[in-house]
């Protein structure tokens, strides 16, 4: 939830060069930038973005998806977390309504636990997935040393990687290497994101951090 259940906790669109749903749709070869902007306006996604918002965007574009989370709605326990505090009161009702209306709107949401093997099986079929992670935990093994632990900090932005507080961020999973035990992903914070890689153990720590609700949006290539 972007913060997860927050169903993907909040992410300020102005903090990212492009949304992960934009990356995924582009990967599927069916995104028109102007149409994407109109969709954001139609769905009123102008302040903060939650994972449930991304699921609605996928439905809007006719992309087959499956949103898995630990919490069907906003977790009130996040209210006092610094990352959620700014938008919590104003977003709680809106996000909960999206969850409540999901089935009627044909947005597929499930309360379930997803294993690494489930994720690998999805990627092995050529699909992608949008995952909510704690960016303060996740680090890339391929980035140059000056930014190795600041993979989510675009040039000119404040580095928040070393803060002990939760920092929600979406990444787009692209594949994995079973032999080396690593996960490949793109970071939408960059306008032209290269491929990043981290160990499965580091990925697991980042995606299961308190605040993520273990949100994952499976996106299917055959949509």
Short mmCIF file of C-alpha atoms in Angstrom, two decimals:
data_model
loop_
_atom_site.label_atom_id
_atom_site.label_comp_id
_atom_site.label_asym_id
_atom_site.label_seq_id
_atom_site.Cartn_x
_atom_site.Cartn_y
_atom_site.Cartn_z
CA UNK A 1 0.00 0.00 0.00
CA UNK A 2 2.35 2.37 -0.33
CA UNK A 3 2.29 1.99 2.88
CA UNK A 4 0.22 -0.73 2.56
CA UNK A 5 -2.89 -1.11 3.69
CA UNK A 6 -3.15 1.21 3.10
CA UNK A 7 -3.27 -0.94 0.40
CA UNK A 8 -0.33 0.39 -0.74
CA UNK A 9 0.71 3.19 1.30
CA UNK A 10 0.81 6.67 -0.01
CA UNK A 11 3.37 7.77 -2.53
CA UNK A 12 3.43 11.37 -3.69
CA UNK A 13 3.42 11.38 -7.52
CA UNK A 14 5.72 14.42 -7.44
CA UNK A 15 8.37 12.30 -5.74
CA UNK A 16 8.62 9.99 -8.75
CA UNK A 17 9.58 10.54 -12.36
CA UNK A 18 6.91 8.04 -13.38
CA UNK A 19 4.48 5.77 -11.62
CA UNK A 20 5.18 2.03 -11.57
CA UNK A 21 1.88 1.38 -13.31
CA UNK A 22 3.16 3.56 -16.15
CA UNK A 23 6.31 1.43 -16.31
CA UNK A 24 4.32 -1.77 -16.34
CA UNK A 25 1.90 -0.55 -19.01
CA UNK A 26 4.79 0.64 -21.16
CA UNK A 27 6.39 -2.77 -20.75
CA UNK A 28 3.15 -4.29 -22.02
CA UNK A 29 3.29 -1.96 -25.00
CA UNK A 30 -0.05 -0.29 -24.49
CA UNK A 31 0.52 3.06 -22.84
CA UNK A 32 -0.12 6.47 -24.32
CA UNK A 33 1.24 9.18 -22.03
CA UNK A 34 -1.64 11.59 -22.59
CA UNK A 35 -4.17 8.83 -21.99
CA UNK A 36 -2.35 7.89 -18.80
CA UNK A 37 -2.52 11.50 -17.56
CA UNK A 38 -6.24 11.61 -18.31
CA UNK A 39 -6.71 8.40 -16.34
CA UNK A 40 -4.92 9.92 -13.34
CA UNK A 41 -7.28 12.88 -13.46
CA UNK A 42 -10.36 10.70 -13.91
CA UNK A 43 -9.44 8.57 -10.91
CA UNK A 44 -8.47 11.71 -8.98
CA UNK A 45 -4.95 10.49 -8.28
CA UNK A 46 -3.30 13.81 -7.59
CA UNK A 47 -2.11 13.69 -3.98
CA UNK A 48 -0.90 10.29 -2.90
CA UNK A 49 -0.84 6.92 -4.60
CA UNK A 50 -1.74 3.67 -2.86
CA UNK A 51 -1.41 0.16 -4.24
CA UNK A 52 -5.18 -0.06 -4.59
CA UNK A 53 -5.01 3.02 -6.83
CA UNK A 54 -2.56 1.19 -9.08
CA UNK A 55 -4.94 -1.78 -9.26
CA UNK A 56 -7.76 0.54 -10.40
CA UNK A 57 -5.42 2.04 -13.00
CA UNK A 58 -4.65 -1.42 -14.36
CA UNK A 59 -8.37 -2.15 -14.61
CA UNK A 60 -8.90 1.19 -16.36
CA UNK A 61 -6.42 0.21 -19.05
CA UNK A 62 -7.79 -3.31 -19.38
CA UNK A 63 -4.64 -4.91 -17.97
CA UNK A 64 -5.15 -8.27 -16.27
CA UNK A 65 -3.97 -7.98 -12.70
CA UNK A 66 -4.16 -9.46 -9.21
CA UNK A 67 -3.55 -7.38 -6.10
CA UNK A 68 -2.47 -9.33 -3.03
CA UNK A 69 -2.23 -7.71 0.40
CA UNK A 70 -2.29 -8.49 4.09
CA UNK A 71 -4.87 -5.79 4.86
CA UNK A 72 -8.11 -5.06 3.01
CA UNK A 73 -8.24 -1.37 3.77
CA UNK A 74 -6.22 1.13 5.76
CA UNK A 75 -4.32 -0.21 8.76
CA UNK A 76 -5.03 2.27 11.55
CA UNK A 77 -1.77 1.24 13.16
CA UNK A 78 0.06 3.32 10.55
CA UNK A 79 -1.55 6.59 11.59
CA UNK A 80 1.34 7.61 13.81
CA UNK A 81 4.06 6.54 11.39
CA UNK A 82 5.83 9.57 9.95
CA UNK A 83 5.53 8.26 6.38
CA UNK A 84 1.74 8.01 6.59
CA UNK A 85 0.92 10.83 8.95
CA UNK A 86 0.67 13.61 6.36
CA UNK A 87 -2.11 12.03 4.27
CA UNK A 88 -3.62 9.52 6.67
CA UNK A 89 -6.74 11.36 7.82
CA UNK A 90 -7.69 12.64 4.37
CA UNK A 91 -6.92 9.38 2.58
CA UNK A 92 -8.36 6.80 4.98
CA UNK A 93 -11.99 7.09 3.84
CA UNK A 94 -11.12 7.29 0.15
CA UNK A 95 -8.85 4.22 0.25
CA UNK A 96 -11.29 2.16 2.30
CA UNK A 97 -14.04 2.97 -0.20
CA UNK A 98 -11.86 1.77 -3.06
CA UNK A 99 -11.38 -1.56 -1.29
CA UNK A 100 -15.09 -1.85 -0.56
CA UNK A 101 -16.00 -1.17 -4.19
CA UNK A 102 -13.25 -3.26 -5.75
CA UNK A 103 -15.31 -6.39 -6.45
CA UNK A 104 -18.17 -4.43 -8.00
CA UNK A 105 -15.66 -2.53 -10.13
CA UNK A 106 -13.98 -5.80 -11.20
CA UNK A 107 -10.70 -4.86 -9.57
CA UNK A 108 -9.18 -8.11 -8.30
CA UNK A 109 -8.03 -7.79 -4.68
CA UNK A 110 -7.15 -10.69 -2.39
CA UNK A 111 -6.12 -10.88 1.24
CA UNK A 112 -3.35 -13.46 1.11
CA UNK A 113 0.31 -14.17 1.69
CA UNK A 114 2.56 -14.41 -1.35
CA UNK A 115 5.77 -16.44 -1.27
CA UNK A 116 8.98 -15.83 -3.20
CA UNK A 117 8.23 -18.99 -5.17
CA UNK A 118 4.86 -17.51 -6.18
CA UNK A 119 6.62 -14.36 -7.39
CA UNK A 120 9.29 -16.33 -9.26
CA UNK A 121 6.64 -18.47 -10.98
CA UNK A 122 4.88 -15.29 -12.15
CA UNK A 123 8.09 -13.74 -13.47
CA UNK A 124 9.14 -17.01 -15.13
CA UNK A 125 6.06 -16.73 -17.36
CA UNK A 126 7.28 -13.37 -18.66
CA UNK A 127 4.96 -11.24 -16.54
CA UNK A 128 5.88 -8.33 -14.24
CA UNK A 129 4.84 -7.27 -10.75
CA UNK A 130 4.64 -3.99 -8.84
CA UNK A 131 5.81 -4.37 -5.26
CA UNK A 132 5.67 -2.02 -2.31
CA UNK A 133 8.95 -2.00 -0.42
CA UNK A 134 10.70 -0.12 2.34
CA UNK A 135 13.30 1.81 0.34
CA UNK A 136 15.39 2.29 3.46
CA UNK A 137 16.04 -1.44 3.47
CA UNK A 138 16.28 -2.37 -0.22
CA UNK A 139 19.58 -1.74 -1.97
CA UNK A 140 20.88 -2.48 -5.46
CA UNK A 141 24.00 -4.58 -6.00
CA UNK A 142 24.53 -3.15 -9.49
CA UNK A 143 24.43 0.58 -8.86
CA UNK A 144 27.71 2.44 -8.57
CA UNK A 145 29.09 2.74 -5.05
CA UNK A 146 28.14 6.43 -4.47
CA UNK A 147 24.46 5.55 -4.84
CA UNK A 148 24.53 1.86 -3.97
CA UNK A 149 22.32 2.38 -0.94
CA UNK A 150 20.40 5.29 -2.43
CA UNK A 151 18.84 3.55 -5.38
CA UNK A 152 15.56 5.35 -4.81
CA UNK A 153 16.98 8.85 -4.73
CA UNK A 154 16.85 10.65 -8.11
CA UNK A 155 19.50 13.26 -8.73
CA UNK A 156 18.80 16.44 -6.78
CA UNK A 157 16.48 14.79 -4.26
CA UNK A 158 17.03 14.39 -0.55
CA UNK A 159 18.52 11.04 0.34
CA UNK A 160 16.24 9.22 2.75
CA UNK A 161 17.85 5.81 2.49
CA UNK A 162 19.60 5.84 5.82
CA UNK A 163 16.63 6.88 7.88
CA UNK A 164 15.41 4.24 10.35
CA UNK A 165 11.80 5.17 9.55
CA UNK A 166 9.71 3.35 6.99
CA UNK A 167 9.82 4.85 3.49
CA UNK A 168 7.32 3.30 1.09
CA UNK A 169 8.32 2.96 -2.55
CA UNK A 170 7.07 0.96 -5.53
CA UNK A 171 9.38 -1.07 -7.75
CA UNK A 172 8.63 -3.10 -10.88
CA UNK A 173 9.94 -6.68 -10.78
CA UNK A 174 11.26 -7.90 -14.14
CA UNK A 175 12.92 -11.26 -13.48
CA UNK A 176 15.21 -13.33 -11.32
CA UNK A 177 18.26 -15.60 -11.45
CA UNK A 178 17.74 -18.79 -9.52
CA UNK A 179 21.43 -19.74 -9.73
CA UNK A 180 22.70 -16.52 -8.16
CA UNK A 181 19.65 -15.95 -5.99
CA UNK A 182 18.89 -12.41 -7.12
CA UNK A 183 15.83 -10.42 -8.17
CA UNK A 184 15.87 -7.92 -11.07
CA UNK A 185 13.74 -4.78 -10.90
CA UNK A 186 13.25 -1.27 -12.27
CA UNK A 187 13.05 1.80 -10.06
CA UNK A 188 10.31 4.17 -11.38
CA UNK A 189 11.93 7.07 -9.50
CA UNK A 190 14.20 7.42 -12.52
CA UNK A 191 12.83 8.74 -15.82
CA UNK A 192 14.93 6.14 -17.66
CA UNK A 193 15.41 3.39 -15.07
CA UNK A 194 18.09 0.83 -15.69
CA UNK A 195 17.96 -2.68 -14.37
CA UNK A 196 18.65 -3.08 -10.66
CA UNK A 197 19.38 -6.29 -8.78
CA UNK A 198 19.32 -7.40 -5.18
CA UNK A 199 19.47 -10.66 -3.25
CA UNK A 200 16.27 -12.49 -2.54
CA UNK A 201 16.93 -12.14 1.19
CA UNK A 202 17.26 -8.34 0.91
CA UNK A 203 14.17 -8.16 -1.30
CA UNK A 204 12.18 -10.19 1.20
CA UNK A 205 13.27 -7.94 4.07
CA UNK A 206 12.25 -4.84 2.13
CA UNK A 207 8.85 -6.11 0.95
CA UNK A 208 7.80 -7.54 4.32
CA UNK A 209 8.81 -4.50 6.39
CA UNK A 210 6.14 -3.10 8.68
CA UNK A 211 4.24 -0.56 6.62
CA UNK A 212 4.10 -2.46 3.33
CA UNK A 213 1.28 -4.86 4.18
CA UNK A 214 3.23 -7.06 1.79
CA UNK A 215 1.41 -5.41 -1.10
CA UNK A 216 2.11 -6.87 -4.51
CA UNK A 217 0.29 -6.19 -7.77
CA UNK A 218 0.75 -9.00 -10.29
CA UNK A 219 0.53 -7.72 -13.86
CA UNK A 220 -0.01 -10.17 -16.72
CA UNK A 221 1.66 -9.86 -20.10
CA UNK A 222 -1.22 -11.52 -21.90
CA UNK A 223 -3.73 -8.77 -21.08
#
